[in-house]
Amino acid sequence: MHETATRTLTVPEAIQTRRSIRAYEQKPIPREDLDEILRLTSLAPSAFNIQPWRFIVVTDPELKERVKEAAYGQRQIGSAPAVIVLYSDMEDMMEHPREVVHPGMSEQQKDAAVQTLKDSYGKLSVAERALVGVAQANIALGYLLVAAQGLGYATSPMLGFDRDKMREVLGLKDHVRFASIVAIGRAAEEGFPHHRHELDRIVTYK
Ligand SMILES: Cc1cc2nc3c(=O)[nH]c(=O)nc-3n(C[C@H](O)[C@H](O)[C@H](O)COP(=O)(O)O)c2cc1C
């Protein structure tokens, strides 16, 4: 991590202290910090290890302004030094299935694994595949929020935006699905205290 990073948090500390933050310090995020957050995020698990998540890191002020417009002017986008767009692209994965097969396999095992992917997902429609993709990308979203927090950065995930407009602004194809756009930076506010269900409302032991 870059020397400006605060001490790293444990996973429970990162989860406990993370809140959606909508006001940020006005300073750029060092590239190596963004790379580390995204590296950790990319370690998220996915079905068959398909890793359909893709990221666009928006720091260019003009493009960020257009992203903000597509997101109904949400103020955290204007305030944050960067916005990470997290989407899934299952068609990209389907075109390059061998990329996600483990390199430790023999060529024969790799061929079989590629065939399994083709059999499993090839029979689905593009729309059905997109649902599978976004389910995986949502796992990466959780990792991203916790990884950023753990390394001293605050975030604000957002799904409040016009999907078609956002695709147009970012030059993305129709089949991609957004998991979230995530404002990121050093926090300049505390955010709201957690308000969550008590466990007995949401957990059943059997
Ligand atoms: C997928 C997702 C989409 C969200 N979309 C928005 C949004 O468009 N605008 C916003 O201000 N907050 C958005 N939020 C933030 C939630 O309101 C927030 O996570 C929730 O109220 C819990 O608060 P906390 O994040 O501070 O713990 C979103 C959160 C998630 C996970």
CSV table of N, CA and C in Angstrom, one decimal, residues 87-204:
chain,number,residue,atom,x,y,z
A,87,TYR,N,-19.1,-4.1,-13.2
A,87,TYR,CA,-20.2,-4.7,-14.1
A,87,TYR,C,-19.7,-6.2,-14.4
A,88,SER,N,-20.7,-6.9,-14.9
A,88,SER,CA,-20.3,-8.3,-15.4
A,88,SER,C,-20.5,-8.4,-16.9
A,89,ASP,N,-19.6,-9.2,-17.5
A,89,ASP,CA,-19.6,-9.4,-18.9
A,89,ASP,C,-19.5,-10.9,-19.2
A,90,MET,N,-20.6,-11.5,-19.2
A,90,MET,CA,-20.5,-13.0,-19.4
A,90,MET,C,-20.2,-13.4,-20.8
A,91,GLU,N,-20.5,-12.5,-21.8
A,91,GLU,CA,-20.2,-12.8,-23.2
A,91,GLU,C,-18.7,-12.8,-23.4
A,92,ASP,N,-18.0,-11.8,-22.7
A,92,ASP,CA,-16.6,-11.8,-22.8
A,92,ASP,C,-16.0,-13.1,-22.2
A,93,MET,N,-16.5,-13.5,-21.1
A,93,MET,CA,-16.1,-14.8,-20.5
A,93,MET,C,-16.3,-15.9,-21.5
A,94,MET,N,-17.5,-16.0,-22.1
A,94,MET,CA,-17.8,-17.1,-23.0
A,94,MET,C,-16.9,-17.1,-24.2
A,95,GLU,N,-16.4,-15.9,-24.6
A,95,GLU,CA,-15.5,-15.9,-25.8
A,95,GLU,C,-14.0,-16.4,-25.4
A,96,HIS,N,-13.7,-16.3,-24.1
A,96,HIS,CA,-12.4,-16.7,-23.6
A,96,HIS,C,-12.4,-17.6,-22.5
A,97,PRO,N,-13.1,-18.8,-22.6
A,97,PRO,CA,-13.3,-19.7,-21.5
A,97,PRO,C,-12.0,-20.2,-20.9
A,98,ARG,N,-11.0,-20.4,-21.8
A,98,ARG,CA,-9.7,-21.0,-21.4
A,98,ARG,C,-9.0,-20.1,-20.4
A,99,GLU,N,-9.2,-18.8,-20.4
A,99,GLU,CA,-8.6,-17.9,-19.5
A,99,GLU,C,-8.9,-18.2,-18.0
A,100,VAL,N,-10.1,-18.8,-17.8
A,100,VAL,CA,-10.5,-18.9,-16.4
A,100,VAL,C,-10.2,-20.4,-15.9
A,101,VAL,N,-9.7,-21.2,-16.8
A,101,VAL,CA,-9.4,-22.6,-16.4
A,101,VAL,C,-8.0,-22.6,-15.7
A,102,HIS,N,-7.9,-23.4,-14.6
A,102,HIS,CA,-6.7,-23.3,-13.8
A,102,HIS,C,-5.5,-23.8,-14.6
A,103,PRO,N,-4.4,-22.9,-14.5
A,103,PRO,CA,-3.2,-23.3,-15.3
A,103,PRO,C,-2.5,-24.6,-14.8
A,104,GLY,N,-2.8,-25.0,-13.6
A,104,GLY,CA,-2.2,-26.3,-13.1
A,104,GLY,C,-2.8,-27.5,-13.7
A,105,MET,N,-3.8,-27.4,-14.5
A,105,MET,CA,-4.5,-28.6,-15.1
A,105,MET,C,-3.7,-29.0,-16.3
A,106,SER,N,-3.8,-30.3,-16.6
A,106,SER,CA,-3.2,-30.8,-17.9
A,106,SER,C,-4.1,-30.3,-19.0
A,107,GLU,N,-3.5,-30.4,-20.2
A,107,GLU,CA,-4.3,-29.9,-21.4
A,107,GLU,C,-5.6,-30.6,-21.6
A,108,GLN,N,-5.6,-31.9,-21.3
A,108,GLN,CA,-6.8,-32.7,-21.4
A,108,GLN,C,-7.9,-32.2,-20.3
A,109,GLN,N,-7.4,-31.9,-19.1
A,109,GLN,CA,-8.3,-31.4,-18.1
A,109,GLN,C,-8.8,-30.1,-18.5
A,110,LYS,N,-8.0,-29.3,-19.0
A,110,LYS,CA,-8.4,-27.9,-19.5
A,110,LYS,C,-9.5,-28.0,-20.5
A,111,ASP,N,-9.3,-28.9,-21.5
A,111,ASP,CA,-10.3,-29.1,-22.6
A,111,ASP,C,-11.6,-29.5,-21.9
A,112,ALA,N,-11.6,-30.4,-21.0
A,112,ALA,CA,-12.8,-30.8,-20.3
A,112,ALA,C,-13.5,-29.7,-19.5
A,113,ALA,N,-12.6,-28.9,-18.9
A,113,ALA,CA,-13.2,-27.8,-18.1
A,113,ALA,C,-13.9,-26.7,-19.0
A,114,VAL,N,-13.2,-26.5,-20.1
A,114,VAL,CA,-13.8,-25.5,-21.1
A,114,VAL,C,-15.1,-26.1,-21.6
A,115,GLN,N,-15.1,-27.4,-21.9
A,115,GLN,CA,-16.4,-28.0,-22.4
A,115,GLN,C,-17.5,-27.9,-21.3
A,116,THR,N,-17.1,-28.1,-20.1
A,116,THR,CA,-18.1,-27.9,-19.0
A,116,THR,C,-18.7,-26.5,-19.0
A,117,LEU,N,-17.8,-25.5,-19.1
A,117,LEU,CA,-18.3,-24.1,-19.2
A,117,LEU,C,-19.3,-23.9,-20.3
A,118,LYS,N,-18.9,-24.4,-21.5
A,118,LYS,CA,-19.7,-24.2,-22.7
A,118,LYS,C,-21.0,-24.9,-22.5
A,119,ASP,N,-21.0,-26.2,-21.9
A,119,ASP,CA,-22.2,-26.9,-21.7
A,119,ASP,C,-23.1,-26.2,-20.7
A,120,SER,N,-22.5,-25.7,-19.6
A,120,SER,CA,-23.3,-25.1,-18.5
A,120,SER,C,-23.9,-23.8,-18.9
A,121,TYR,N,-23.2,-23.0,-19.6
A,121,TYR,CA,-23.6,-21.6,-19.8
A,121,TYR,C,-24.1,-21.4,-21.3
A,122,GLY,N,-23.6,-22.3,-22.2
A,122,GLY,CA,-24.0,-22.1,-23.6
A,122,GLY,C,-25.4,-22.4,-23.9
A,123,LYS,N,-26.0,-23.1,-23.0
A,123,LYS,CA,-27.5,-23.5,-23.2
A,123,LYS,C,-28.4,-22.4,-22.7
A,124,LEU,N,-27.8,-21.4,-22.0
A,124,LEU,CA,-28.6,-20.3,-21.5
A,124,LEU,C,-28.7,-19.2,-22.6
A,125,SER,N,-29.8,-18.3,-22.4
A,125,SER,CA,-29.9,-17.2,-23.3
A,125,SER,C,-28.9,-16.1,-22.8
A,126,VAL,N,-28.6,-15.1,-23.6
A,126,VAL,CA,-27.7,-14.0,-23.2
A,126,VAL,C,-28.3,-13.4,-21.9
A,127,ALA,N,-29.6,-13.2,-21.8
A,127,ALA,CA,-30.2,-12.6,-20.6
A,127,ALA,C,-30.0,-13.4,-19.4
A,128,GLU,N,-30.2,-14.8,-19.6
A,128,GLU,CA,-30.0,-15.7,-18.4
A,128,GLU,C,-28.6,-15.7,-18.0
A,129,ARG,N,-27.7,-15.7,-18.9
A,129,ARG,CA,-26.3,-15.7,-18.6
A,129,ARG,C,-25.9,-14.4,-17.8
A,130,ALA,N,-26.5,-13.3,-18.3
A,130,ALA,CA,-26.3,-12.0,-17.6
A,130,ALA,C,-26.6,-12.1,-16.1
A,131,LEU,N,-27.7,-12.8,-15.8
A,131,LEU,CA,-28.2,-12.9,-14.4
A,131,LEU,C,-27.1,-13.7,-13.6
A,132,VAL,N,-26.6,-14.7,-14.2
A,132,VAL,CA,-25.5,-15.5,-13.6
A,132,VAL,C,-24.3,-14.6,-13.3
A,133,GLY,N,-24.0,-13.8,-14.3
A,133,GLY,CA,-22.8,-12.9,-14.2
A,133,GLY,C,-22.9,-11.9,-13.1
A,134,VAL,N,-24.1,-11.3,-13.0
A,134,VAL,CA,-24.2,-10.2,-12.1
A,134,VAL,C,-24.3,-10.8,-10.6
A,135,ALA,N,-24.8,-12.0,-10.5
A,135,ALA,CA,-24.7,-12.7,-9.2
A,135,ALA,C,-23.3,-12.8,-8.7
A,136,GLN,N,-22.4,-13.2,-9.7
A,136,GLN,CA,-21.0,-13.3,-9.3
A,136,GLN,C,-20.3,-11.9,-9.0
A,137,ALA,N,-20.7,-11.0,-9.8
A,137,ALA,CA,-20.1,-9.6,-9.7
A,137,ALA,C,-20.6,-9.0,-8.3
A,138,ASN,N,-21.7,-9.4,-7.8
A,138,ASN,CA,-22.1,-8.9,-6.5
A,138,ASN,C,-21.2,-9.4,-5.4
A,139,ILE,N,-20.7,-10.6,-5.6
A,139,ILE,CA,-19.7,-11.1,-4.6
A,139,ILE,C,-18.5,-10.2,-4.6
A,140,ALA,N,-18.1,-9.9,-5.8
A,140,ALA,CA,-16.9,-9.0,-5.9
A,140,ALA,C,-17.2,-7.6,-5.3
A,141,LEU,N,-18.5,-7.2,-5.4
A,141,LEU,CA,-18.8,-5.9,-4.8
A,141,LEU,C,-18.6,-5.9,-3.3
A,142,GLY,N,-19.0,-7.0,-2.7
A,142,GLY,CA,-18.8,-7.1,-1.2
A,142,GLY,C,-17.3,-7.0,-0.9
A,143,TYR,N,-16.6,-7.8,-1.7
A,143,TYR,CA,-15.1,-7.8,-1.4
A,143,TYR,C,-14.5,-6.4,-1.6
A,144,LEU,N,-15.0,-5.7,-2.6
A,144,LEU,CA,-14.5,-4.4,-2.9
A,144,LEU,C,-14.7,-3.4,-1.8
A,145,LEU,N,-15.9,-3.4,-1.3
A,145,LEU,CA,-16.3,-2.5,-0.2
A,145,LEU,C,-15.4,-2.8,1.1
A,146,VAL,N,-15.3,-4.1,1.4
A,146,VAL,CA,-14.5,-4.4,2.6
A,146,VAL,C,-13.0,-4.2,2.4
A,147,ALA,N,-12.5,-4.5,1.2
A,147,ALA,CA,-11.1,-4.3,0.9
A,147,ALA,C,-10.7,-2.8,1.0
A,148,ALA,N,-11.6,-2.0,0.4
A,148,ALA,CA,-11.3,-0.6,0.4
A,148,ALA,C,-11.3,-0.1,1.9
A,149,GLN,N,-12.3,-0.5,2.6
A,149,GLN,CA,-12.4,0.0,4.0
A,149,GLN,C,-11.1,-0.5,4.8
A,150,GLY,N,-10.8,-1.7,4.5
A,150,GLY,CA,-9.6,-2.3,5.3
A,150,GLY,C,-8.3,-1.6,5.0
A,151,LEU,N,-8.3,-0.9,3.8
A,151,LEU,CA,-7.0,-0.2,3.4
A,151,LEU,C,-7.2,1.3,3.6
A,152,GLY,N,-8.2,1.7,4.3
A,152,GLY,CA,-8.3,3.1,4.7
A,152,GLY,C,-9.2,4.0,3.8
A,153,TYR,N,-9.9,3.4,2.9
A,153,TYR,CA,-10.7,4.1,2.0
A,153,TYR,C,-12.2,3.9,2.3
A,154,ALA,N,-13.0,4.9,2.1
A,154,ALA,CA,-14.4,4.8,2.3
A,154,ALA,C,-15.1,4.7,0.9
A,155,THR,N,-16.3,4.2,0.9
A,155,THR,CA,-17.0,3.9,-0.4
A,155,THR,C,-18.5,4.3,-0.3
A,156,SER,N,-19.1,4.4,-1.4
A,156,SER,CA,-20.5,4.5,-1.5
A,156,SER,C,-21.0,3.7,-2.7
A,157,PRO,N,-21.6,2.5,-2.5
A,157,PRO,CA,-22.1,1.8,-3.6
A,157,PRO,C,-23.4,2.4,-4.1
A,158,MET,N,-23.6,2.4,-5.4
A,158,MET,CA,-24.9,3.0,-6.0
A,158,MET,C,-25.4,2.2,-7.1
A,159,LEU,N,-26.7,2.0,-7.0
A,159,LEU,CA,-27.4,1.4,-8.2
A,159,LEU,C,-28.5,2.4,-8.7
A,160,GLY,N,-28.5,3.6,-8.1
A,160,GLY,CA,-29.4,4.6,-8.6
A,160,GLY,C,-28.9,5.3,-9.8
A,161,PHE,N,-29.0,4.7,-10.9
A,161,PHE,CA,-28.6,5.4,-12.2
A,161,PHE,C,-29.4,4.8,-13.3
A,162,ASP,N,-29.4,5.6,-14.4
A,162,ASP,CA,-30.0,5.1,-15.7
A,162,ASP,C,-29.1,4.2,-16.4
A,163,ARG,N,-29.5,2.9,-16.5
A,163,ARG,CA,-28.6,1.8,-17.0
A,163,ARG,C,-28.1,2.1,-18.4
A,164,ASP,N,-29.1,2.5,-19.3
A,164,ASP,CA,-28.8,2.7,-20.7
A,164,ASP,C,-27.9,3.9,-20.9
A,165,LYS,N,-28.2,5.0,-20.1
A,165,LYS,CA,-27.3,6.1,-20.2
A,165,LYS,C,-25.9,5.8,-19.7
A,166,MET,N,-25.8,5.0,-18.6
A,166,MET,CA,-24.5,4.7,-18.1
A,166,MET,C,-23.7,3.9,-19.1
A,167,ARG,N,-24.4,2.9,-19.7
A,167,ARG,CA,-23.7,2.1,-20.8
A,167,ARG,C,-23.2,3.0,-21.9
A,168,GLU,N,-24.0,4.0,-22.3
A,168,GLU,CA,-23.6,4.9,-23.4
A,168,GLU,C,-22.4,5.7,-22.9
A,169,VAL,N,-22.5,6.3,-21.7
A,169,VAL,CA,-21.4,7.1,-21.2
A,169,VAL,C,-20.1,6.4,-21.2
A,170,LEU,N,-20.1,5.1,-20.8
A,170,LEU,CA,-18.9,4.3,-20.6
A,170,LEU,C,-18.6,3.5,-21.8
A,171,GLY,N,-19.4,3.5,-22.9
A,171,GLY,CA,-19.1,2.7,-24.1
A,171,GLY,C,-19.2,1.2,-23.9
A,172,LEU,N,-20.2,0.8,-23.1
A,172,LEU,CA,-20.4,-0.6,-22.8
A,172,LEU,C,-21.5,-1.2,-23.6
A,173,LYS,N,-21.3,-2.5,-23.9
A,173,LYS,CA,-22.3,-3.2,-24.8
A,173,LYS,C,-23.6,-3.5,-24.0
A,174,ASP,N,-24.7,-3.7,-24.7
A,174,ASP,CA,-26.0,-3.9,-24.1
A,174,ASP,C,-26.1,-5.1,-23.2
A,175,HIS,N,-25.3,-6.2,-23.4
A,175,HIS,CA,-25.4,-7.4,-22.6
A,175,HIS,C,-24.8,-7.3,-21.3
A,176,VAL,N,-23.9,-6.2,-21.0
A,176,VAL,CA,-23.3,-6.2,-19.7
A,176,VAL,C,-24.3,-5.8,-18.6
A,177,ARG,N,-24.0,-6.2,-17.4
A,177,ARG,CA,-24.9,-5.9,-16.3
A,177,ARG,C,-24.1,-5.2,-15.2
A,178,PHE,N,-24.7,-4.2,-14.6
A,178,PHE,CA,-24.0,-3.4,-13.6
A,178,PHE,C,-24.3,-4.1,-12.2
A,179,ALA,N,-23.2,-4.3,-11.4
A,179,ALA,CA,-23.4,-4.7,-10.1
A,179,ALA,C,-23.6,-3.5,-9.2
A,180,SER,N,-22.8,-2.5,-9.5
A,180,SER,CA,-22.9,-1.2,-8.8
A,180,SER,C,-21.8,-0.2,-9.4
A,181,ILE,N,-22.1,1.0,-9.1
A,181,ILE,CA,-21.0,2.0,-9.3
A,181,ILE,C,-20.6,2.4,-7.9
A,182,VAL,N,-19.3,2.6,-7.6
A,182,VAL,CA,-18.8,2.7,-6.2
A,182,VAL,C,-17.9,4.0,-6.2
A,183,ALA,N,-18.5,5.0,-5.5
A,183,ALA,CA,-17.6,6.2,-5.2
A,183,ALA,C,-16.6,5.8,-4.2
A,184,ILE,N,-15.4,6.2,-4.3
A,184,ILE,CA,-14.3,5.8,-3.4
A,184,ILE,C,-13.4,7.0,-3.1
A,185,GLY,N,-12.9,7.1,-1.9
A,185,GLY,CA,-11.9,8.1,-1.5
A,185,GLY,C,-11.8,8.1,0.0
A,186,ARG,N,-11.0,9.1,0.5
A,186,ARG,CA,-10.9,9.2,2.0
A,186,ARG,C,-12.1,9.9,2.5
A,187,ALA,N,-12.7,9.4,3.6
A,187,ALA,CA,-13.9,9.9,4.1
A,187,ALA,C,-13.7,11.3,4.7
A,188,ALA,N,-14.8,12.1,4.4
A,188,ALA,CA,-14.8,13.5,4.9
A,188,ALA,C,-16.1,13.7,5.7
A,189,GLU,N,-16.7,12.6,6.1
A,189,GLU,CA,-17.9,12.6,7.0
A,189,GLU,C,-18.0,11.2,7.6
A,190,GLU,N,-18.8,11.1,8.6
A,190,GLU,CA,-18.9,9.8,9.4
A,190,GLU,C,-19.9,8.8,8.8
A,191,GLY,N,-20.9,9.3,8.1
A,191,GLY,CA,-21.9,8.4,7.6
A,191,GLY,C,-22.9,8.0,8.7
A,192,PHE,N,-23.9,7.3,8.4
A,192,PHE,CA,-24.9,6.9,9.4
A,192,PHE,C,-24.5,5.7,10.1
A,193,PRO,N,-24.8,5.6,11.4
A,193,PRO,CA,-24.6,4.4,12.2
A,193,PRO,C,-25.4,3.3,11.6
A,194,HIS,N,-24.9,2.1,11.7
A,194,HIS,CA,-25.6,0.9,11.1
A,194,HIS,C,-27.0,0.7,11.7
A,195,HIS,N,-27.9,0.4,10.9
A,195,HIS,CA,-29.3,0.0,11.3
A,195,HIS,C,-29.6,-1.3,10.6
A,196,ARG,N,-29.5,-2.4,11.4
A,196,ARG,CA,-29.7,-3.7,10.8
A,196,ARG,C,-30.7,-4.5,11.6
A,197,HIS,N,-31.2,-5.5,10.9
A,197,HIS,CA,-32.1,-6.5,11.6
A,197,HIS,C,-31.3,-7.1,12.8
A,198,GLU,N,-32.1,-7.4,13.8
A,198,GLU,CA,-31.5,-8.3,14.8
A,198,GLU,C,-31.4,-9.7,14.2
A,199,LEU,N,-30.5,-10.5,14.7
A,199,LEU,CA,-30.3,-11.8,14.1
A,199,LEU,C,-31.5,-12.7,14.1
A,200,ASP,N,-32.2,-12.6,15.3
A,200,ASP,CA,-33.4,-13.5,15.4
A,200,ASP,C,-34.5,-13.2,14.4
A,201,ARG,N,-34.4,-12.0,13.7
A,201,ARG,CA,-35.4,-11.7,12.6
A,201,ARG,C,-35.0,-12.4,11.3
A,202,ILE,N,-33.7,-12.6,11.1
A,202,ILE,CA,-33.2,-13.1,9.8
A,202,ILE,C,-32.5,-14.4,9.8
A,203,VAL,N,-32.3,-15.0,11.0
A,203,VAL,CA,-31.6,-16.3,11.1
A,203,VAL,C,-32.5,-17.3,11.7
A,204,THR,N,-32.5,-18.5,11.1
A,204,THR,CA,-33.1,-19.7,11.7
A,204,THR,C,-32.1,-20.8,11.8
